[in-house]
């Protein structure tokens, strides 16, 4: 009990006993030298002051260096026991190279010329520091590599992708009506465009007949985006599909068979845009795919 009491002491600055410290309530003492607070006295509880454990020599926290030295000492003792057992049993002694050598002894055995200089040590440490991480680890966190423009250098795969997009754009523009027929077709587009955008707000699709004509002029470029060409072509096909049957203007010179034209547009857009994850995965591709589903 004497030893236990010597390792404990009342915490300085405490104003609550153990019971009310747990309740997060401050104790009220009848007088300055009272041994029981008013709350414990009213409840008939034993009032115990808060105490703290005193540090002893046995409880001193060892540093990392001290723990390593203690571990090396234990390993050295184990090797001594192993060598003694090998001698008694007549076994072949374990090679010294397999036993770990203490670092200080190795440094003492070497000459001053063999020791690393401070500059070499600092250089080696800087190579492993967080400010100089390995390149292969940095690539794991480089979001630019995931984008389409992450690598500025031209590669065969990039050239192949550009060629594929150019071929797809050319195939889609081959189904596009002439501008004279576009003037006739877009005259019937306002009715369904206004209803479509009221139900499905989109960003990258033409909203009016004038925007369809303006988009038509922009997409005459051989390097036009195939997704934009497909979106305009789908708008034209839906307009042809929604036009009245008795309207003679629908039978334009470039669209002699409306059903065949709509089927050709649907097949071409599905093959070039919808089936291509790289194109269909963009915002423009998603909007074009939704328009394709409504054809």
Tab-separated table of C-alpha atoms in Angstrom:
chain	number	residue	atom	x	y	z
A	1	UNK	CA	0.000	0.000	0.000
A	2	UNK	CA	2.892	2.332	0.832
A	3	UNK	CA	4.415	1.776	-2.601
A	4	UNK	CA	1.035	2.234	-4.313
A	5	UNK	CA	0.339	5.465	-2.484
A	6	UNK	CA	3.800	6.768	-3.351
A	7	UNK	CA	3.057	6.402	-7.067
A	8	UNK	CA	-0.153	8.457	-6.848
A	9	UNK	CA	-0.806	12.082	-6.061
A	10	UNK	CA	-3.758	14.420	-6.176
A	11	UNK	CA	-4.001	16.201	-9.496
A	12	UNK	CA	-3.188	19.867	-9.258
A	13	UNK	CA	-5.958	22.295	-10.082
A	14	UNK	CA	-8.738	19.712	-9.786
A	15	UNK	CA	-12.086	20.965	-8.534
A	16	UNK	CA	-14.159	17.798	-8.998
A	17	UNK	CA	-14.007	14.340	-7.503
A	18	UNK	CA	-13.803	11.153	-9.580
A	19	UNK	CA	-17.574	10.579	-9.560
A	20	UNK	CA	-18.486	13.974	-10.903
A	21	UNK	CA	-15.517	14.158	-13.213
A	22	UNK	CA	-17.146	11.284	-15.121
A	23	UNK	CA	-20.423	13.214	-15.185
A	24	UNK	CA	-18.670	16.398	-16.385
A	25	UNK	CA	-20.066	18.266	-13.365
A	26	UNK	CA	-18.110	20.570	-11.085
A	27	UNK	CA	-18.163	19.710	-7.395
A	28	UNK	CA	-19.213	22.243	-4.771
A	29	UNK	CA	-17.237	22.013	-1.546
A	30	UNK	CA	-18.792	23.113	1.780
A	31	UNK	CA	-15.503	24.607	2.929
A	32	UNK	CA	-11.945	24.918	1.752
A	33	UNK	CA	-10.616	21.955	3.716
A	34	UNK	CA	-13.658	19.680	3.330
A	35	UNK	CA	-13.018	16.040	2.391
A	36	UNK	CA	-16.480	15.399	0.872
A	37	UNK	CA	-18.267	17.569	-1.685
A	38	UNK	CA	-21.894	18.548	-1.244
A	39	UNK	CA	-23.141	16.252	-4.039
A	40	UNK	CA	-21.443	13.131	-2.640
A	41	UNK	CA	-22.552	14.090	0.862
A	42	UNK	CA	-26.180	14.389	-0.270
A	43	UNK	CA	-26.048	11.076	-2.140
A	44	UNK	CA	-24.148	9.248	0.554
A	45	UNK	CA	-21.278	8.426	-1.789
A	46	UNK	CA	-17.605	8.150	-1.008
A	47	UNK	CA	-15.871	11.237	-2.332
A	48	UNK	CA	-12.530	10.378	-3.938
A	49	UNK	CA	-10.228	13.029	-5.312
A	50	UNK	CA	-8.762	12.676	-8.772
A	51	UNK	CA	-5.256	11.219	-8.699
A	52	UNK	CA	-2.497	10.747	-11.235
A	53	UNK	CA	0.118	8.030	-11.528
A	54	UNK	CA	3.655	9.125	-10.754
A	55	UNK	CA	6.392	8.041	-13.113
A	56	UNK	CA	8.856	5.507	-11.724
A	57	UNK	CA	12.214	4.332	-12.924
A	58	UNK	CA	10.627	1.138	-14.255
A	59	UNK	CA	8.059	3.037	-16.283
A	60	UNK	CA	10.452	5.372	-18.081
A	61	UNK	CA	9.707	5.302	-21.802
A	62	UNK	CA	12.678	4.084	-23.804
A	63	UNK	CA	13.794	5.864	-26.924
A	64	UNK	CA	13.961	4.111	-30.280
A	65	UNK	CA	17.756	3.943	-30.089
A	66	UNK	CA	17.596	2.336	-26.636
A	67	UNK	CA	15.053	-0.236	-27.811
A	68	UNK	CA	17.224	-1.097	-30.827
A	69	UNK	CA	20.293	-1.513	-28.649
A	70	UNK	CA	18.323	-3.741	-26.305
A	71	UNK	CA	17.138	-5.836	-29.261
A	72	UNK	CA	20.671	-6.149	-30.626
A	73	UNK	CA	21.859	-7.277	-27.211
A	74	UNK	CA	19.167	-9.969	-27.099
A	75	UNK	CA	20.084	-11.163	-30.598
A	76	UNK	CA	23.753	-11.314	-29.645
A	77	UNK	CA	22.866	-13.399	-26.598
A	78	UNK	CA	20.837	-15.776	-28.757
A	79	UNK	CA	23.759	-16.224	-31.138
A	80	UNK	CA	26.003	-17.047	-28.187
A	81	UNK	CA	23.562	-19.727	-27.070
A	82	UNK	CA	23.376	-21.128	-30.619
A	83	UNK	CA	27.169	-21.332	-30.923
A	84	UNK	CA	27.420	-23.103	-27.555
A	85	UNK	CA	24.799	-25.654	-28.616
A	86	UNK	CA	26.571	-26.239	-31.935
A	87	UNK	CA	29.826	-26.878	-30.079
A	88	UNK	CA	28.206	-29.358	-27.689
A	89	UNK	CA	26.367	-31.219	-30.462
A	90	UNK	CA	29.342	-31.263	-32.786
A	91	UNK	CA	27.485	-29.522	-35.582
A	92	UNK	CA	29.086	-27.424	-38.256
A	93	UNK	CA	29.287	-23.859	-36.944
A	94	UNK	CA	27.009	-21.374	-38.608
A	95	UNK	CA	28.776	-19.111	-41.060
A	96	UNK	CA	29.580	-15.710	-39.658
A	97	UNK	CA	28.247	-14.036	-42.786
A	98	UNK	CA	24.736	-15.177	-41.949
A	99	UNK	CA	24.865	-13.473	-38.571
A	100	UNK	CA	23.994	-9.792	-38.389
A	101	UNK	CA	26.950	-7.557	-37.638
A	102	UNK	CA	26.507	-4.529	-35.386
A	103	UNK	CA	26.712	-1.324	-37.356
A	104	UNK	CA	29.141	0.502	-35.001
A	105	UNK	CA	31.698	-2.340	-35.269
A	106	UNK	CA	31.570	-2.235	-39.067
A	107	UNK	CA	32.180	1.486	-39.040
A	108	UNK	CA	35.097	1.099	-36.641
A	109	UNK	CA	36.606	-1.677	-38.779
A	110	UNK	CA	36.620	0.500	-41.862
A	111	UNK	CA	39.037	3.269	-42.377
A	112	UNK	CA	38.086	6.934	-42.531
A	113	UNK	CA	38.298	6.819	-46.321
A	114	UNK	CA	35.558	4.138	-46.464
A	115	UNK	CA	33.005	6.103	-44.450
A	116	UNK	CA	30.325	8.059	-46.191
A	117	UNK	CA	30.847	11.773	-46.133
A	118	UNK	CA	28.187	14.097	-44.790
A	119	UNK	CA	27.492	15.374	-48.313
A	120	UNK	CA	26.955	11.829	-49.614
A	121	UNK	CA	24.644	11.024	-46.717
A	122	UNK	CA	22.622	14.183	-47.267
A	123	UNK	CA	22.383	13.433	-50.994
A	124	UNK	CA	21.196	9.888	-50.327
A	125	UNK	CA	18.644	11.126	-47.798
A	126	UNK	CA	17.373	13.787	-50.180
A	127	UNK	CA	16.819	11.154	-52.879
A	128	UNK	CA	14.508	9.258	-50.518
A	129	UNK	CA	12.820	12.287	-48.977
A	130	UNK	CA	9.128	13.081	-49.634
A	131	UNK	CA	10.191	16.119	-51.673
A	132	UNK	CA	11.855	13.803	-54.227
A	133	UNK	CA	9.481	10.849	-54.632
A	134	UNK	CA	10.122	8.208	-57.308
A	135	UNK	CA	8.855	9.008	-60.793
A	136	UNK	CA	6.834	5.803	-61.112
A	137	UNK	CA	4.889	6.754	-57.973
A	138	UNK	CA	4.195	10.251	-59.256
A	139	UNK	CA	2.589	8.769	-62.373
A	140	UNK	CA	-0.039	7.096	-60.181
A	141	UNK	CA	-1.319	10.535	-59.141
A	142	UNK	CA	-0.993	12.260	-62.528
A	143	UNK	CA	-4.566	12.898	-63.627
A	144	UNK	CA	-3.307	14.354	-66.884
A	145	UNK	CA	-2.390	10.891	-68.098
A	146	UNK	CA	-6.056	9.906	-67.875
A	147	UNK	CA	-7.230	12.717	-70.141
A	148	UNK	CA	-7.265	12.780	-73.892
A	149	UNK	CA	-4.592	15.525	-73.942
A	150	UNK	CA	-2.402	14.148	-71.160
A	151	UNK	CA	0.491	13.234	-73.458
A	152	UNK	CA	1.529	16.011	-75.811
A	153	UNK	CA	3.823	13.828	-77.851
A	154	UNK	CA	2.378	12.313	-80.982
A	155	UNK	CA	2.049	8.543	-80.897
A	156	UNK	CA	0.866	6.002	-83.487
A	157	UNK	CA	-2.243	5.296	-81.418
A	158	UNK	CA	-3.115	9.001	-81.350
A	159	UNK	CA	-2.705	9.225	-85.123
A	160	UNK	CA	-4.910	6.162	-85.520
A	161	UNK	CA	-7.590	7.710	-83.308
A	162	UNK	CA	-7.508	10.965	-85.290
A	163	UNK	CA	-7.767	9.042	-88.542
A	164	UNK	CA	-10.691	7.037	-87.168
A	165	UNK	CA	-12.538	10.222	-86.165
A	166	UNK	CA	-11.902	11.788	-89.573
A	167	UNK	CA	-13.240	8.702	-91.331
A	168	UNK	CA	-16.311	8.647	-89.086
A	169	UNK	CA	-16.989	12.341	-89.697
A	170	UNK	CA	-16.668	11.827	-93.455
A	171	UNK	CA	-19.086	8.878	-93.402
A	172	UNK	CA	-21.663	10.861	-91.430
A	173	UNK	CA	-21.365	13.963	-93.613
A	174	UNK	CA	-21.954	11.740	-96.637
A	175	UNK	CA	-25.547	11.232	-95.436
A	176	UNK	CA	-26.152	14.939	-94.866
A	177	UNK	CA	-28.669	16.563	-97.286
A	178	UNK	CA	-27.709	19.523	-99.427
A	179	UNK	CA	-28.190	23.043	-98.074
A	180	UNK	CA	-31.212	23.628	-100.330
A	181	UNK	CA	-32.896	20.562	-98.901
A	182	UNK	CA	-31.841	21.603	-95.373
A	183	UNK	CA	-33.814	24.824	-95.846
A	184	UNK	CA	-36.878	22.753	-96.696
A	185	UNK	CA	-36.373	20.201	-93.901
A	186	UNK	CA	-35.628	22.670	-91.092
A	187	UNK	CA	-38.894	24.475	-91.797
A	188	UNK	CA	-40.634	21.556	-90.046
A	189	UNK	CA	-38.165	21.248	-87.126
A	190	UNK	CA	-39.452	23.960	-84.798
A	191	UNK	CA	-42.453	21.992	-83.532
A	192	UNK	CA	-40.615	18.918	-82.283
A	193	UNK	CA	-37.472	20.833	-81.182
A	194	UNK	CA	-39.437	23.060	-78.805
A	195	UNK	CA	-41.196	20.037	-77.293
A	196	UNK	CA	-37.965	18.010	-77.026
A	197	UNK	CA	-36.031	20.744	-75.234
A	198	UNK	CA	-38.947	21.352	-72.894
A	199	UNK	CA	-38.878	17.696	-71.827
A	200	UNK	CA	-35.128	17.004	-72.082
A	201	UNK	CA	-32.936	20.079	-71.520
A	202	UNK	CA	-29.612	19.607	-73.319
A	203	UNK	CA	-26.611	21.816	-73.994
A	204	UNK	CA	-24.849	20.817	-77.191
A	205	UNK	CA	-27.760	20.244	-79.597
A	206	UNK	CA	-29.366	22.780	-81.957
A	207	UNK	CA	-32.526	24.262	-80.456
A	208	UNK	CA	-34.142	26.001	-83.430
A	209	UNK	CA	-34.279	25.755	-87.211
A	210	UNK	CA	-31.801	28.622	-87.545
A	211	UNK	CA	-29.341	26.889	-85.225
A	212	UNK	CA	-29.625	23.737	-87.322
A	213	UNK	CA	-28.669	25.678	-90.461
A	214	UNK	CA	-25.827	27.443	-88.663
A	215	UNK	CA	-24.546	24.131	-87.326
A	216	UNK	CA	-24.822	22.647	-90.816
A	217	UNK	CA	-22.491	25.336	-92.207
A	218	UNK	CA	-19.930	24.832	-89.425
A	219	UNK	CA	-19.780	21.072	-89.868
A	220	UNK	CA	-18.745	21.199	-93.527
A	221	UNK	CA	-15.132	21.139	-92.353
A	222	UNK	CA	-13.465	17.736	-93.037
A	223	UNK	CA	-12.064	17.829	-89.471
A	224	UNK	CA	-15.478	18.349	-87.902
A	225	UNK	CA	-16.312	16.494	-84.711
A	226	UNK	CA	-18.156	13.274	-85.634
A	227	UNK	CA	-20.339	13.557	-82.515
A	228	UNK	CA	-21.572	17.012	-83.567
A	229	UNK	CA	-22.200	15.769	-87.110
A	230	UNK	CA	-24.119	12.778	-85.735
A	231	UNK	CA	-26.257	15.030	-83.500
A	232	UNK	CA	-27.215	17.262	-86.428
A	233	UNK	CA	-27.870	14.262	-88.664
A	234	UNK	CA	-30.166	12.740	-86.033
A	235	UNK	CA	-32.034	16.042	-85.770
A	236	UNK	CA	-32.543	16.003	-89.533
A	237	UNK	CA	-33.734	12.379	-89.461
A	238	UNK	CA	-36.216	13.087	-86.652
A	239	UNK	CA	-37.494	16.124	-88.560
A	240	UNK	CA	-38.024	13.982	-91.660
A	241	UNK	CA	-39.751	11.388	-89.511
A	242	UNK	CA	-42.062	13.977	-87.909
A	243	UNK	CA	-42.989	15.789	-91.132
A	244	UNK	CA	-46.567	15.287	-92.416
A	245	UNK	CA	-47.005	12.502	-94.958
A	246	UNK	CA	-48.970	14.674	-97.339
A	247	UNK	CA	-46.282	17.351	-97.493
A	248	UNK	CA	-44.583	17.290	-100.873
A	249	UNK	CA	-41.579	19.186	-99.582
A	250	UNK	CA	-40.594	16.178	-97.507
A	251	UNK	CA	-39.669	14.285	-100.678
A	252	UNK	CA	-36.554	16.344	-101.286
A	253	UNK	CA	-34.239	15.471	-104.094
A	254	UNK	CA	-31.537	14.067	-101.774
A	255	UNK	CA	-34.026	12.057	-99.664
A	256	UNK	CA	-36.072	10.044	-102.098
A	257	UNK	CA	-36.943	7.334	-99.555
A	258	UNK	CA	-37.475	8.692	-96.036
A	259	UNK	CA	-37.544	5.250	-94.383
A	260	UNK	CA	-34.254	4.214	-95.972
A	261	UNK	CA	-32.676	7.561	-95.044
A	262	UNK	CA	-33.712	7.216	-91.396
A	263	UNK	CA	-32.407	3.641	-91.258
A	264	UNK	CA	-29.074	4.624	-92.830
A	265	UNK	CA	-28.657	7.474	-90.335
A	266	UNK	CA	-29.510	5.208	-87.409
A	267	UNK	CA	-27.063	2.492	-88.475
A	268	UNK	CA	-24.244	4.939	-89.208
A	269	UNK	CA	-24.602	6.841	-85.914
A	270	UNK	CA	-24.760	3.611	-83.948
A	271	UNK	CA	-21.627	2.254	-85.626
A	272	UNK	CA	-19.510	5.406	-85.367
A	273	UNK	CA	-20.649	7.127	-82.149
A	274	UNK	CA	-22.852	4.954	-79.947
A	275	UNK	CA	-20.577	1.900	-80.199
A	276	UNK	CA	-17.430	3.945	-79.517
A	277	UNK	CA	-16.919	4.302	-75.759
A	278	UNK	CA	-14.480	7.191	-76.190
A	279	UNK	CA	-17.048	9.240	-78.141
A	280	UNK	CA	-20.231	8.097	-76.424
A	281	UNK	CA	-18.726	8.652	-72.954
A	282	UNK	CA	-18.440	12.436	-73.355
A	283	UNK	CA	-21.238	14.876	-72.496
A	284	UNK	CA	-21.877	15.498	-76.181
A	285	UNK	CA	-21.828	11.748	-76.813
A	286	UNK	CA	-24.379	11.089	-74.074
A	287	UNK	CA	-26.745	13.732	-75.439
A	288	UNK	CA	-26.333	12.336	-78.953
A	289	UNK	CA	-27.006	8.803	-77.698
A	290	UNK	CA	-30.222	9.956	-76.002
A	291	UNK	CA	-31.283	11.611	-79.251
A	292	UNK	CA	-30.442	8.380	-81.095
A	293	UNK	CA	-32.725	6.410	-78.750
A	294	UNK	CA	-35.625	8.686	-79.655
A	295	UNK	CA	-35.195	8.232	-83.395
